[in-house]
Coordinates of C-alpha atoms in Angstrom, one line a residue:
Chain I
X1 CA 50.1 36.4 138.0
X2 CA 49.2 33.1 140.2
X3 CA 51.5 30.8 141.5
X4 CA 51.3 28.7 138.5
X5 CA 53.7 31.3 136.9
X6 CA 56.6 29.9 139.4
X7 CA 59.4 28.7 136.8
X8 CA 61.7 28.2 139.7
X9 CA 61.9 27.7 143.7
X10 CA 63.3 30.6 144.8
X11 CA 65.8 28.0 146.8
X12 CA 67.6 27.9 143.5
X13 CA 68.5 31.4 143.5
X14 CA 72.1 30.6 145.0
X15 CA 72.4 28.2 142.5
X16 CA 71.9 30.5 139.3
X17 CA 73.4 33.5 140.6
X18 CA 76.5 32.2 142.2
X19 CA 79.8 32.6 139.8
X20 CA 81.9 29.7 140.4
X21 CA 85.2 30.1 141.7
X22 CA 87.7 29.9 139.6
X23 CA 85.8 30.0 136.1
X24 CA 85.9 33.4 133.8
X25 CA 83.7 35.9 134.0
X26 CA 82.7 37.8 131.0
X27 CA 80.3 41.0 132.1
X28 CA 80.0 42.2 128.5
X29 CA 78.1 39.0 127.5
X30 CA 76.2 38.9 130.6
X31 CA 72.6 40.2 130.8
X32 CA 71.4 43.2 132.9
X33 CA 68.2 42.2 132.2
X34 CA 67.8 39.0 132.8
X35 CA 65.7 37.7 135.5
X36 CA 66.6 34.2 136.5
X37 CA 64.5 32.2 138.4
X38 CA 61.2 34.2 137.7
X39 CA 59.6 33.8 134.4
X40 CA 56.3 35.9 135.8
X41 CA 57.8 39.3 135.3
X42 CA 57.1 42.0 138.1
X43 CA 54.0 40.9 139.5
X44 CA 55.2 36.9 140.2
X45 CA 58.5 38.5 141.6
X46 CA 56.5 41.1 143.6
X47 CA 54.3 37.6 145.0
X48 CA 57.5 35.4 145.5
X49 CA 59.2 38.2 147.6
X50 CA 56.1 39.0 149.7
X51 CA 56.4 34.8 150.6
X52 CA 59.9 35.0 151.7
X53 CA 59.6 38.5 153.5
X54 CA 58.5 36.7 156.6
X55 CA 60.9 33.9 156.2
X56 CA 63.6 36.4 156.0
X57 CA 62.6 38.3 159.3
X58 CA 62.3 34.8 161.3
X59 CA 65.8 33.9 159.9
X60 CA 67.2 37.0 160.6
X61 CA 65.5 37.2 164.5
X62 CA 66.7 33.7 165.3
X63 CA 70.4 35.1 164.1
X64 CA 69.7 37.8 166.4
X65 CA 68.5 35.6 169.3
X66 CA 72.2 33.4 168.4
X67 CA 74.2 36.4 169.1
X68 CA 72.6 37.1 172.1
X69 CA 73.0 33.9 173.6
X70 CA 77.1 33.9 172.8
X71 CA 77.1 32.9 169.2
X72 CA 79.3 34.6 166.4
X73 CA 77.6 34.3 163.8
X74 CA 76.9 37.2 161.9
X75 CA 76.1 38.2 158.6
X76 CA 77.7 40.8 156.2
X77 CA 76.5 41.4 152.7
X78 CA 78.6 43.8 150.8
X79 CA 76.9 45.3 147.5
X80 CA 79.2 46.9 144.9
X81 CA 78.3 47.8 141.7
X82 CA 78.2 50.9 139.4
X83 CA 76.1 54.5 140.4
X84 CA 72.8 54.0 140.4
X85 CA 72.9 50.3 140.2
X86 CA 70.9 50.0 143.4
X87 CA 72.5 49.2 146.4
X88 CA 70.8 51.9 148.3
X89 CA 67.9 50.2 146.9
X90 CA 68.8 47.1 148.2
X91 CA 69.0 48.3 151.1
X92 CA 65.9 50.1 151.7
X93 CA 64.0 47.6 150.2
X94 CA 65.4 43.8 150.9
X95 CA 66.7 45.1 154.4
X96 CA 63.6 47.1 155.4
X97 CA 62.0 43.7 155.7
X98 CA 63.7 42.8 158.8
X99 CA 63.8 44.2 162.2
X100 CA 66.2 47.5 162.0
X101 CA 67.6 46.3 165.1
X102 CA 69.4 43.4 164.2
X103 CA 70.9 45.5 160.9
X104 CA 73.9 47.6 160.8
X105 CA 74.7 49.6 157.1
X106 CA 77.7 50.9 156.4
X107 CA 79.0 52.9 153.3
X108 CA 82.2 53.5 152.0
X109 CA 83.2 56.7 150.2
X110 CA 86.5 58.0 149.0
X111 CA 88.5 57.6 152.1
X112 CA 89.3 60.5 154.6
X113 CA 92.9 61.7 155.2
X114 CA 93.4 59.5 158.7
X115 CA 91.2 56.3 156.9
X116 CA 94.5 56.5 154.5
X117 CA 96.8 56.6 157.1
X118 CA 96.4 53.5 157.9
X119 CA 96.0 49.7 156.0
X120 CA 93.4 50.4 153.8
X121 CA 91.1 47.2 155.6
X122 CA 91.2 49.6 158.4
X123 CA 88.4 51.2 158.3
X124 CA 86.3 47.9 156.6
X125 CA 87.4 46.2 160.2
X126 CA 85.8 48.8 162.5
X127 CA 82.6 48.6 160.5
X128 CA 82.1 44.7 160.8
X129 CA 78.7 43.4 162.0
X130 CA 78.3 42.2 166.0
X131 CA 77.4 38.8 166.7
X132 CA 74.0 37.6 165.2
X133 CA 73.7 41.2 163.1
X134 CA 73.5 41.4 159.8
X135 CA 75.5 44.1 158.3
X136 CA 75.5 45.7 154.8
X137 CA 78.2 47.0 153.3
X138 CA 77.5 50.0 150.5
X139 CA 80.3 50.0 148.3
X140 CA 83.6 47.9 150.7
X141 CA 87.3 47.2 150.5
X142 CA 86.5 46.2 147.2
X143 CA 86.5 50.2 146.0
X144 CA 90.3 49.7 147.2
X145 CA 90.8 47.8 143.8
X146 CA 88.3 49.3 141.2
X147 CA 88.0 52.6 142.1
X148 CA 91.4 53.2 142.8
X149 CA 93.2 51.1 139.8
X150 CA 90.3 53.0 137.2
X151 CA 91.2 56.7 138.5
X152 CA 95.1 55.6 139.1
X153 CA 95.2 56.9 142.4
X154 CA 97.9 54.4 143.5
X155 CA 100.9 52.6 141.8
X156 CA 99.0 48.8 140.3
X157 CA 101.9 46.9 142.2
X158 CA 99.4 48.4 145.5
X159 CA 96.4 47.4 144.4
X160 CA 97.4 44.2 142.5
X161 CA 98.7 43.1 145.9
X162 CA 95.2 43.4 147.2
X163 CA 93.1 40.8 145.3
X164 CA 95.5 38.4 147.6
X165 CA 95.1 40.1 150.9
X166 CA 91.3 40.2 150.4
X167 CA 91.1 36.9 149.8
X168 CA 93.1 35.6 152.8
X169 CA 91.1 38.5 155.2
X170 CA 88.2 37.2 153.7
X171 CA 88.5 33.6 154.6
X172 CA 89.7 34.5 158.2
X173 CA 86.2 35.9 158.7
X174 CA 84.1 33.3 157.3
X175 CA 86.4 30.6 159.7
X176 CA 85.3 32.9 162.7
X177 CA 81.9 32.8 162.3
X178 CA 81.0 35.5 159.4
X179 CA 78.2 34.4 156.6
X180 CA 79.5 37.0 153.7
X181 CA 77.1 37.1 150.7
X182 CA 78.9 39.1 147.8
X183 CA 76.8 40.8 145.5
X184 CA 77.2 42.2 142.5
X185 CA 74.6 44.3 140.8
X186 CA 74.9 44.2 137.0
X187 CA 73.0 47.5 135.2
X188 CA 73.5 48.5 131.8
X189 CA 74.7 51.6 130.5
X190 CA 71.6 52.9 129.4
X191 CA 70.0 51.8 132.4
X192 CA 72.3 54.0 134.3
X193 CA 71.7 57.0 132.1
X194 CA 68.3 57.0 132.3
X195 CA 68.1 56.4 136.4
X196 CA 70.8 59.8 136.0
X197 CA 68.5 61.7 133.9
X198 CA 65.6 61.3 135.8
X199 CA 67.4 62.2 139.3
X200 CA 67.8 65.3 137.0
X201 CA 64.1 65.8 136.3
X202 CA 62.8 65.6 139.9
X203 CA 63.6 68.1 142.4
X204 CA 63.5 65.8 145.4
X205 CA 66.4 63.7 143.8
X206 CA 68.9 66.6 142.7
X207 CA 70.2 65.7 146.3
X208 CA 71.4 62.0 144.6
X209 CA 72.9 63.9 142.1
X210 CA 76.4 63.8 141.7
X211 CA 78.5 65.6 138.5
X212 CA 81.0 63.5 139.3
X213 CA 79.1 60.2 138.4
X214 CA 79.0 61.6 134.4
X215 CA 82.9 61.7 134.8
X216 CA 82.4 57.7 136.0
X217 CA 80.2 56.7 133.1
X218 CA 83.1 58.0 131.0
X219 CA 85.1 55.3 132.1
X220 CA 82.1 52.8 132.1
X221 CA 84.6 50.1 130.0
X222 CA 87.3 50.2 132.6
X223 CA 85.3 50.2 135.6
X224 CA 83.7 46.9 133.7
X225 CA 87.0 45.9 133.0
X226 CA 88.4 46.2 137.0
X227 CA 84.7 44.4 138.2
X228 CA 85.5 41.5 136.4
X229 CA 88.8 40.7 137.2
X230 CA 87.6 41.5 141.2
X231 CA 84.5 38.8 140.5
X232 CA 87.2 36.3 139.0
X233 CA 90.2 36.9 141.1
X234 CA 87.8 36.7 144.5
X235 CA 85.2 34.4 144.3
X236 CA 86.0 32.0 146.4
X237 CA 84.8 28.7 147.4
X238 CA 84.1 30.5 151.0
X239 CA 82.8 33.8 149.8
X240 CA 82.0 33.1 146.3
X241 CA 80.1 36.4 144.4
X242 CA 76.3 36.4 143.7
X243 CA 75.4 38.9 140.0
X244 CA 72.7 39.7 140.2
X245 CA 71.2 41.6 136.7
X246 CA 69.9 44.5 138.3
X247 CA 68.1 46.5 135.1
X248 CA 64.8 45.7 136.2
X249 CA 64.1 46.9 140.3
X250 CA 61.9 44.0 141.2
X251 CA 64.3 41.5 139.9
X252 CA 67.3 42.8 141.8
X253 CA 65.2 43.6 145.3
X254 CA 63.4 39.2 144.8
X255 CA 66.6 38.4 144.2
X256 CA 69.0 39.8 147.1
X257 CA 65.8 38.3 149.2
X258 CA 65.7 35.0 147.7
X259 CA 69.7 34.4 148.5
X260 CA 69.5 36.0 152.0
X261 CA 66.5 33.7 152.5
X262 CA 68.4 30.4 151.3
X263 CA 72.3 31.0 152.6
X264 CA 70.4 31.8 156.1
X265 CA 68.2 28.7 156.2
X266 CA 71.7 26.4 155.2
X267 CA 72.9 27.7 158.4
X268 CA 70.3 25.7 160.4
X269 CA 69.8 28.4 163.4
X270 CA 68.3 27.4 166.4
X271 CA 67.0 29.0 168.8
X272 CA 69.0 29.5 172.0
X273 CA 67.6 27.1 174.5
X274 CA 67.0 28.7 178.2
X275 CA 70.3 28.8 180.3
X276 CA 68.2 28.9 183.7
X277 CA 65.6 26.6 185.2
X278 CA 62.1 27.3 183.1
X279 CA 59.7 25.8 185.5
X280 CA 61.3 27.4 188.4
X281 CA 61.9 30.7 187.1
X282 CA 57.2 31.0 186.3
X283 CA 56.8 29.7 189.9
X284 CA 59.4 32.8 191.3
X285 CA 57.5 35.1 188.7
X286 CA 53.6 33.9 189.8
X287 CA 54.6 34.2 193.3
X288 CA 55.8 38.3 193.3
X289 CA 53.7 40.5 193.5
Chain D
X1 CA 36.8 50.4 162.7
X2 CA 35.5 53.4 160.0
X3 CA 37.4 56.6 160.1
X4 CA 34.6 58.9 162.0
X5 CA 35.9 56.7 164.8
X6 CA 39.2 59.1 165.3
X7 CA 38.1 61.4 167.5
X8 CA 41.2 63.2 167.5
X9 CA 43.7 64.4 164.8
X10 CA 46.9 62.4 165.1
X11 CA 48.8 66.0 165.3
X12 CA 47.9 66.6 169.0
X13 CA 49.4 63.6 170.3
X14 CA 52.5 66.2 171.2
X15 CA 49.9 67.9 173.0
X16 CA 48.1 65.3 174.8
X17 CA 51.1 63.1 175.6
X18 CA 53.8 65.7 176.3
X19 CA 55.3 65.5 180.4
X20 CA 55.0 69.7 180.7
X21 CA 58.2 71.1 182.1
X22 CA 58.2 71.7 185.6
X23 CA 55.0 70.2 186.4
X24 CA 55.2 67.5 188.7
X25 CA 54.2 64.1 187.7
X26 CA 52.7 61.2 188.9
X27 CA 53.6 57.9 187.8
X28 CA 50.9 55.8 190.5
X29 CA 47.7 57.8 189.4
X30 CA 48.8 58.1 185.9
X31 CA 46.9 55.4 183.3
X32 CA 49.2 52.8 181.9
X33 CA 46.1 51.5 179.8
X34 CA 45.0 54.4 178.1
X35 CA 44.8 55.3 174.7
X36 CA 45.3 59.5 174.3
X37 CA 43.8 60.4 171.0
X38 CA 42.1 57.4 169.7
X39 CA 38.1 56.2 170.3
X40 CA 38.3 53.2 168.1
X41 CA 40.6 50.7 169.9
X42 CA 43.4 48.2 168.1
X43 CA 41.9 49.2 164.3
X44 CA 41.8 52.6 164.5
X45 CA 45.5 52.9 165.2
X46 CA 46.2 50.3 162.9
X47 CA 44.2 52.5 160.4
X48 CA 46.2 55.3 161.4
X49 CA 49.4 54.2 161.4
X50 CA 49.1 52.7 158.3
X51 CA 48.5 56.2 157.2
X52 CA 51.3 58.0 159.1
X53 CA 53.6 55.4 157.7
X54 CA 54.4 57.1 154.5
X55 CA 54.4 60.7 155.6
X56 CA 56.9 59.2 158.1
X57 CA 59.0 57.8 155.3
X58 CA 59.1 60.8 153.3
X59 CA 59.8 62.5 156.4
X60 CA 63.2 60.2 157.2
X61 CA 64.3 60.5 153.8
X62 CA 63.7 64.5 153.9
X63 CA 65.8 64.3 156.6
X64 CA 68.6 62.1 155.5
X65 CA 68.8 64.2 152.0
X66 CA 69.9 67.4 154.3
X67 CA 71.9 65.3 156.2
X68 CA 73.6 64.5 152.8
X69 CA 73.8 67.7 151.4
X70 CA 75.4 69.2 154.8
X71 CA 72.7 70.2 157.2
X72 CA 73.3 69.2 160.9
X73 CA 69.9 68.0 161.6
X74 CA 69.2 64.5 163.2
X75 CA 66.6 63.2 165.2
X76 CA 67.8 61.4 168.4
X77 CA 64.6 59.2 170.0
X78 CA 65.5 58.3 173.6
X79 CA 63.6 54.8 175.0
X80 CA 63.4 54.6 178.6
X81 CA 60.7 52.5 180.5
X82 CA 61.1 48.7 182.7
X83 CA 61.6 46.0 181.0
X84 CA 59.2 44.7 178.2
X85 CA 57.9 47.9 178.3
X86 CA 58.7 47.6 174.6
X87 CA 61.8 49.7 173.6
X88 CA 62.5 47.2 171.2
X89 CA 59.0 47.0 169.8
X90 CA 59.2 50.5 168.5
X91 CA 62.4 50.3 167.3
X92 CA 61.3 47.1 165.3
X93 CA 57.6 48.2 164.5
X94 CA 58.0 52.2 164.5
X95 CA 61.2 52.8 162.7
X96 CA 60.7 49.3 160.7
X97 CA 58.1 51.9 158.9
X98 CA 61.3 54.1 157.3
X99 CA 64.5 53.4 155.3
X100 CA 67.1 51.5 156.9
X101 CA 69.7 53.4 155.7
X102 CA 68.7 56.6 157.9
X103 CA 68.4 54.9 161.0
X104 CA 71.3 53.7 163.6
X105 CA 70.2 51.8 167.0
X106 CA 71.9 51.8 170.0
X107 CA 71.5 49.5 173.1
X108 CA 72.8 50.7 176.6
X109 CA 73.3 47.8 178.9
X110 CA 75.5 48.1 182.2
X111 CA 78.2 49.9 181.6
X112 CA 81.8 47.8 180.5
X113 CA 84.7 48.7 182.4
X114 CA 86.3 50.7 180.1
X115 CA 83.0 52.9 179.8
X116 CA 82.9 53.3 183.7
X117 CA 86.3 54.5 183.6
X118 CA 85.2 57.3 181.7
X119 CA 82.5 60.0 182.3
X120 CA 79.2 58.1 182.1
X121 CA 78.4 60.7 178.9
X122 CA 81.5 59.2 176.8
X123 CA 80.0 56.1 175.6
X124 CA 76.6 57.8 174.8
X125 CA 78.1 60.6 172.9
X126 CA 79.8 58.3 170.7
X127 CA 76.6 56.8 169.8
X128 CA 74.8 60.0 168.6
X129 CA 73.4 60.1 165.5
X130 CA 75.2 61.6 162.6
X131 CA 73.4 64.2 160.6
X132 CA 70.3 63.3 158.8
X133 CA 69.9 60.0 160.9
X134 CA 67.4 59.1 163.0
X135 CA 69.3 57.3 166.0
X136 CA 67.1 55.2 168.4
X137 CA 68.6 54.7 171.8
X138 CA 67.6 52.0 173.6
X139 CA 68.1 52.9 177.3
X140 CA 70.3 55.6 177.4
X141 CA 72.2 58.0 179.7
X142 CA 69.1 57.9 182.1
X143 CA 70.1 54.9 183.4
X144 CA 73.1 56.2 184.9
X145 CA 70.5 57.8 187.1
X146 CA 68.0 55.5 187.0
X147 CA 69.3 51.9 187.4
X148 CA 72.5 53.6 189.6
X149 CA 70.2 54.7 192.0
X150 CA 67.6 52.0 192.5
X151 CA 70.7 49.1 193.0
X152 CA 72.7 51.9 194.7
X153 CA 75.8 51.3 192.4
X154 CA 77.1 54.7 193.2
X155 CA 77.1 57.2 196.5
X156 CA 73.5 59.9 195.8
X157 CA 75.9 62.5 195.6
X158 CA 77.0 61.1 192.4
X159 CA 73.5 60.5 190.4
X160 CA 72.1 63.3 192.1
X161 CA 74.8 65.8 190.0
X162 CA 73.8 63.8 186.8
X163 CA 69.8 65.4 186.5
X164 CA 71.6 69.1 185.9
X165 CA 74.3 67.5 184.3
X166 CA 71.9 66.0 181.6
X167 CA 70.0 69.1 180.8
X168 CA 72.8 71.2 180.2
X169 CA 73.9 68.5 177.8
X170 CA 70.9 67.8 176.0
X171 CA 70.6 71.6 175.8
X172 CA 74.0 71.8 173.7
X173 CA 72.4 68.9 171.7
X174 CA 69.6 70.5 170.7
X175 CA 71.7 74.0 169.7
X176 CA 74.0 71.5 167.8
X177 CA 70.0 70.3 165.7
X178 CA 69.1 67.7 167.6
X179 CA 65.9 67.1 167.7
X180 CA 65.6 64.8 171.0
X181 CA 62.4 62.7 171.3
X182 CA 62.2 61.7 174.7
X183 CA 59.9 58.5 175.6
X184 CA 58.8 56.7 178.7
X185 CA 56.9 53.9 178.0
X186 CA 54.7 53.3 181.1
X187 CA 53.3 50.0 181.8
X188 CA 52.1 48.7 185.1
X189 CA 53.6 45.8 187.5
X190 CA 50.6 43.5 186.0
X191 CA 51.4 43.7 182.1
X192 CA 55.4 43.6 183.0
X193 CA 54.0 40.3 184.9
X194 CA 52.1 38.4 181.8
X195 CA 54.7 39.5 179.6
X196 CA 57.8 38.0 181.3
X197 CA 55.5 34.8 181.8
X198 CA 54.9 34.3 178.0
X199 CA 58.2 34.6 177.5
X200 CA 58.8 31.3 179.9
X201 CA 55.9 29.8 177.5
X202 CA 57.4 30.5 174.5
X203 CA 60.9 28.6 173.6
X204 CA 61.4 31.2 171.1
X205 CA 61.8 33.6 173.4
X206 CA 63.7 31.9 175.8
X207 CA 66.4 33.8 175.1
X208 CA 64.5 37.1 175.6
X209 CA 64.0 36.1 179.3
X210 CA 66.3 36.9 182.0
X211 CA 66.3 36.0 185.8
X212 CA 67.4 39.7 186.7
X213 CA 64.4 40.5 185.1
X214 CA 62.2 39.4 187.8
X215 CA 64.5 40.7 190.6
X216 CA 64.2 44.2 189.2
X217 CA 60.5 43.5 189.5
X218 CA 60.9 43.6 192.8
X219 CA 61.8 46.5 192.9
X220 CA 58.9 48.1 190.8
X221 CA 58.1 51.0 193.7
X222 CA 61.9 51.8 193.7
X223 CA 62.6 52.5 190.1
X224 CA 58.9 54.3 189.6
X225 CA 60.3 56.7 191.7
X226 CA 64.0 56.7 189.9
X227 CA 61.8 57.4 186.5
X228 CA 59.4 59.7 188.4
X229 CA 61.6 61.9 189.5
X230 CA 64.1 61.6 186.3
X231 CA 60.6 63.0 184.5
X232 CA 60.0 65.8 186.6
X233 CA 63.9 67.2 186.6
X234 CA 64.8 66.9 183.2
X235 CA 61.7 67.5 181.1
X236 CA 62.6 71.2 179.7
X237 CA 61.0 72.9 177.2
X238 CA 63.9 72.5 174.3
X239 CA 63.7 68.1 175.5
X240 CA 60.6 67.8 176.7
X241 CA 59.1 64.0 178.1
X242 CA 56.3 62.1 176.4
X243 CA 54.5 59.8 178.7
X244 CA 52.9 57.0 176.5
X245 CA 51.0 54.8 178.1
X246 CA 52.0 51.3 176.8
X247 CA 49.6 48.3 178.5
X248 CA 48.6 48.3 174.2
X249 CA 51.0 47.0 172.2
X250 CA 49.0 49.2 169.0
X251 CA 48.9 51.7 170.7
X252 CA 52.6 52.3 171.7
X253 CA 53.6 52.3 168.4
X254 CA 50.9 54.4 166.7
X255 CA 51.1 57.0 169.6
X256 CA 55.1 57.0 169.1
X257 CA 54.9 57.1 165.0
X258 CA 52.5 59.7 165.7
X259 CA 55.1 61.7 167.7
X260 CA 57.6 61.5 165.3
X261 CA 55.3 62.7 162.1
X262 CA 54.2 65.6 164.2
X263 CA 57.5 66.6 165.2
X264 CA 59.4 66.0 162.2
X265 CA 56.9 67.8 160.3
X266 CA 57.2 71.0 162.6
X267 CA 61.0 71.3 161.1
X268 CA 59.6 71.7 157.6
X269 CA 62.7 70.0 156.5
X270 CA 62.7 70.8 152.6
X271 CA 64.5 68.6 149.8
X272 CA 67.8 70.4 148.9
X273 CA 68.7 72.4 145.6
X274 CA 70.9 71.3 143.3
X275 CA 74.1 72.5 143.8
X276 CA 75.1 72.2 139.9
X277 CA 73.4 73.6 136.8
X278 CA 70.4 71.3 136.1
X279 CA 70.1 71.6 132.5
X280 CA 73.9 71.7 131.6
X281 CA 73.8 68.6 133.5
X282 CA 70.8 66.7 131.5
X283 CA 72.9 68.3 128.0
X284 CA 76.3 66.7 129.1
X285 CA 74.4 63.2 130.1
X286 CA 72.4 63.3 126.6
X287 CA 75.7 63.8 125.0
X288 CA 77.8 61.5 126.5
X289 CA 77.2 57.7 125.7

């Protein structure tokens, strides 16, 4: 597939992904399989990505080069969506572009005995990126809304409470220097069952394999249900949410690229300038031995 | 560059590149240009790298799947050398090859005051990898030898207690499954030299450039001795040193890629069973919707 096959600058990405703040959400009529912005299927994808792949690792160096020189800036992209909807994926694959020094990955599983002993934003705080890192978030405070409100593990007047409290702690990061990129990848349930079934047919994958994530897909409807009101209730004109229809691989992994790749160029990084005398600093260099 | 030019299988780089315990080493008389294990120059390593890559891959994720499924084994790879020696080129170019996910980087810089207030291991144990990571340190404890005793920030009494102190240490973390991949990266006074100088050439690495640098230059005889000496006394045979000579950028990170291959393949890490019954499994899946 040659260039030609471009529909859409990936610059546009934002743009079509982005749910506006404030409008409905409706997940049930939204496509998994949709693939906006590319109208070359896998290969133009696959061809777009490998263009922005350097772009991405010179945006995400000069962030790096910012927060060594005193900046806080920082970047934190949190994925949630169902198992198997790809956030490891995303990882991997959209993160594995970049230098692994300048990336911190977190995940979030059912919180331990002392991670409950204390405000559930707790343990979301001590995992926060440095300056000029970009940190990913598997799963995030958000599982402190749908997770617990689908498996009633806590009274709703807790977790209704929360929607507000995320916002607010939300907005306090962005103001001190914290790009957050919100993503939400969108699988159907077929798509699920058959990434399930074939972690079941290959030995090296029974180790992804959990029983319990048949008991989830049981309560597919609510755990749709509690996404959407999370994607309405906290998108935010400061941290709005990106879907991104995540049924096909390639589409999800261009995709998460293509909006790193845009919201880091907005932020016009420079690189630090030199804090010491150049020209004198190469004459005290040529002059040692 | 064909492949008849590798005159040496990339599985006896252990061999060839390995400091052996309680032999005495020579830092002066020992090649900082050479290229252990490879006839053909920059595209033969390329060539073999780019075929150790996968195996590597696999490798990390074998490891992070018995990490997962409650095996203690982790890999910690320990980066010692003078500046732009390229500790952060291999953390960038040799774990860049593997899943993000399974790898956690740590920088050592000098020590807050908090840390010094503590036992100079207390900020490097809480930095160890968890199991089935790969953790990369980026200086590390040896500098509490090292860069102590060159600037004489402590009495010798103090750093001199450290080399036994060390050993015992790394001892416990290898009974504990550590596997502990200990690198110098060995470059002479001449490469340190052009290197620091394209940095002044190059505003977009101003930032990488620091005036201590050149003073620690200074004091290149001082601190080939600190890391001579550091190699001779805590090389054992369950930690062991590699010396890789690092003048060649290619070859730094195909001879440490090589390491890691070699090593992790000696733990014939295997993918984990299912701890669940397979087919009731896939029938419960098919059934449900």
């Amino acid at each position: 597939m040659g260039k030609h096959s471009r529909a859409v600058d990936p610059a546009q990405l934002t743009d079509l992904l982005r749910l506006e703040p404030g409008h409905g959400v409706d997940l049930l009529s939204t496509s998994t399989g949709a693939t906006p912005g590319i109208s070359g299927g896998k290969s133009a994808a696959r061809e777009l990505q490998a263009d922005l792949a350097p772009r991405l690792a010179d945006l995400q160096e000069r962030l790096y080069a910012v927060g060594r020189s005193g900046g806080r800036q920082r970047v934190l992209v949190v994925l949630q969506g169902m198992d198997t909807s790809g956030k490891g994926g995303v990882s991997r694959h959209v993160l594995g572009q970049v230098d692994p020094q300048g990336v911190t990955i977190a995940g979030f599983g059912a919180p331990t005995e002392e991670e409950r002993a204390h405000d559930f934003l707790w343990r979301i705080e001590a995992k926060l990126p440095r300056p000029g890192q970009i940190g990913v978030f598997d799963r995030s405070h958000y599982e402190d809304i749908v997770a617990v409100r689908v498996h009633e593990l806590l009274p709703p007047a807790v977790w209704e409470a929360r929607y507000d409290r995320i916002n607010e702690w939300e907005a306090g990061l962005v103001a001190d220097g914290v790009l957050l990129v919100k993503v939400f990848l969108h699988i159907s349930r077929e798509t699920s069952k058959k990434r399930l079934l074939a972690r079941l047919d290959d030995p090296t994958k029974f180790w992804k394999y959990n029983p319990g994530d048949v008991d989830d897909r049981a309560k597919w409807p609510a755990f749709q249900q509690a996404y959407q009101d999370v994607l309405e209730r906290c998108g935010t004109d400061a941290a709005p949410w990106y879907l991104v229809p995540a049924d096909h691989k390639w589409y999800r992994d261009f995709a998460v690229t293509s909006l790193l790749v845009e919201l880091l160029e907005a932020q016009h990084l420079e690189w630090p300038g030199a804090d010491f005398d150049v020209e004198a600093e190469k004459a005290r260099l040529l002059a040692a031995e």
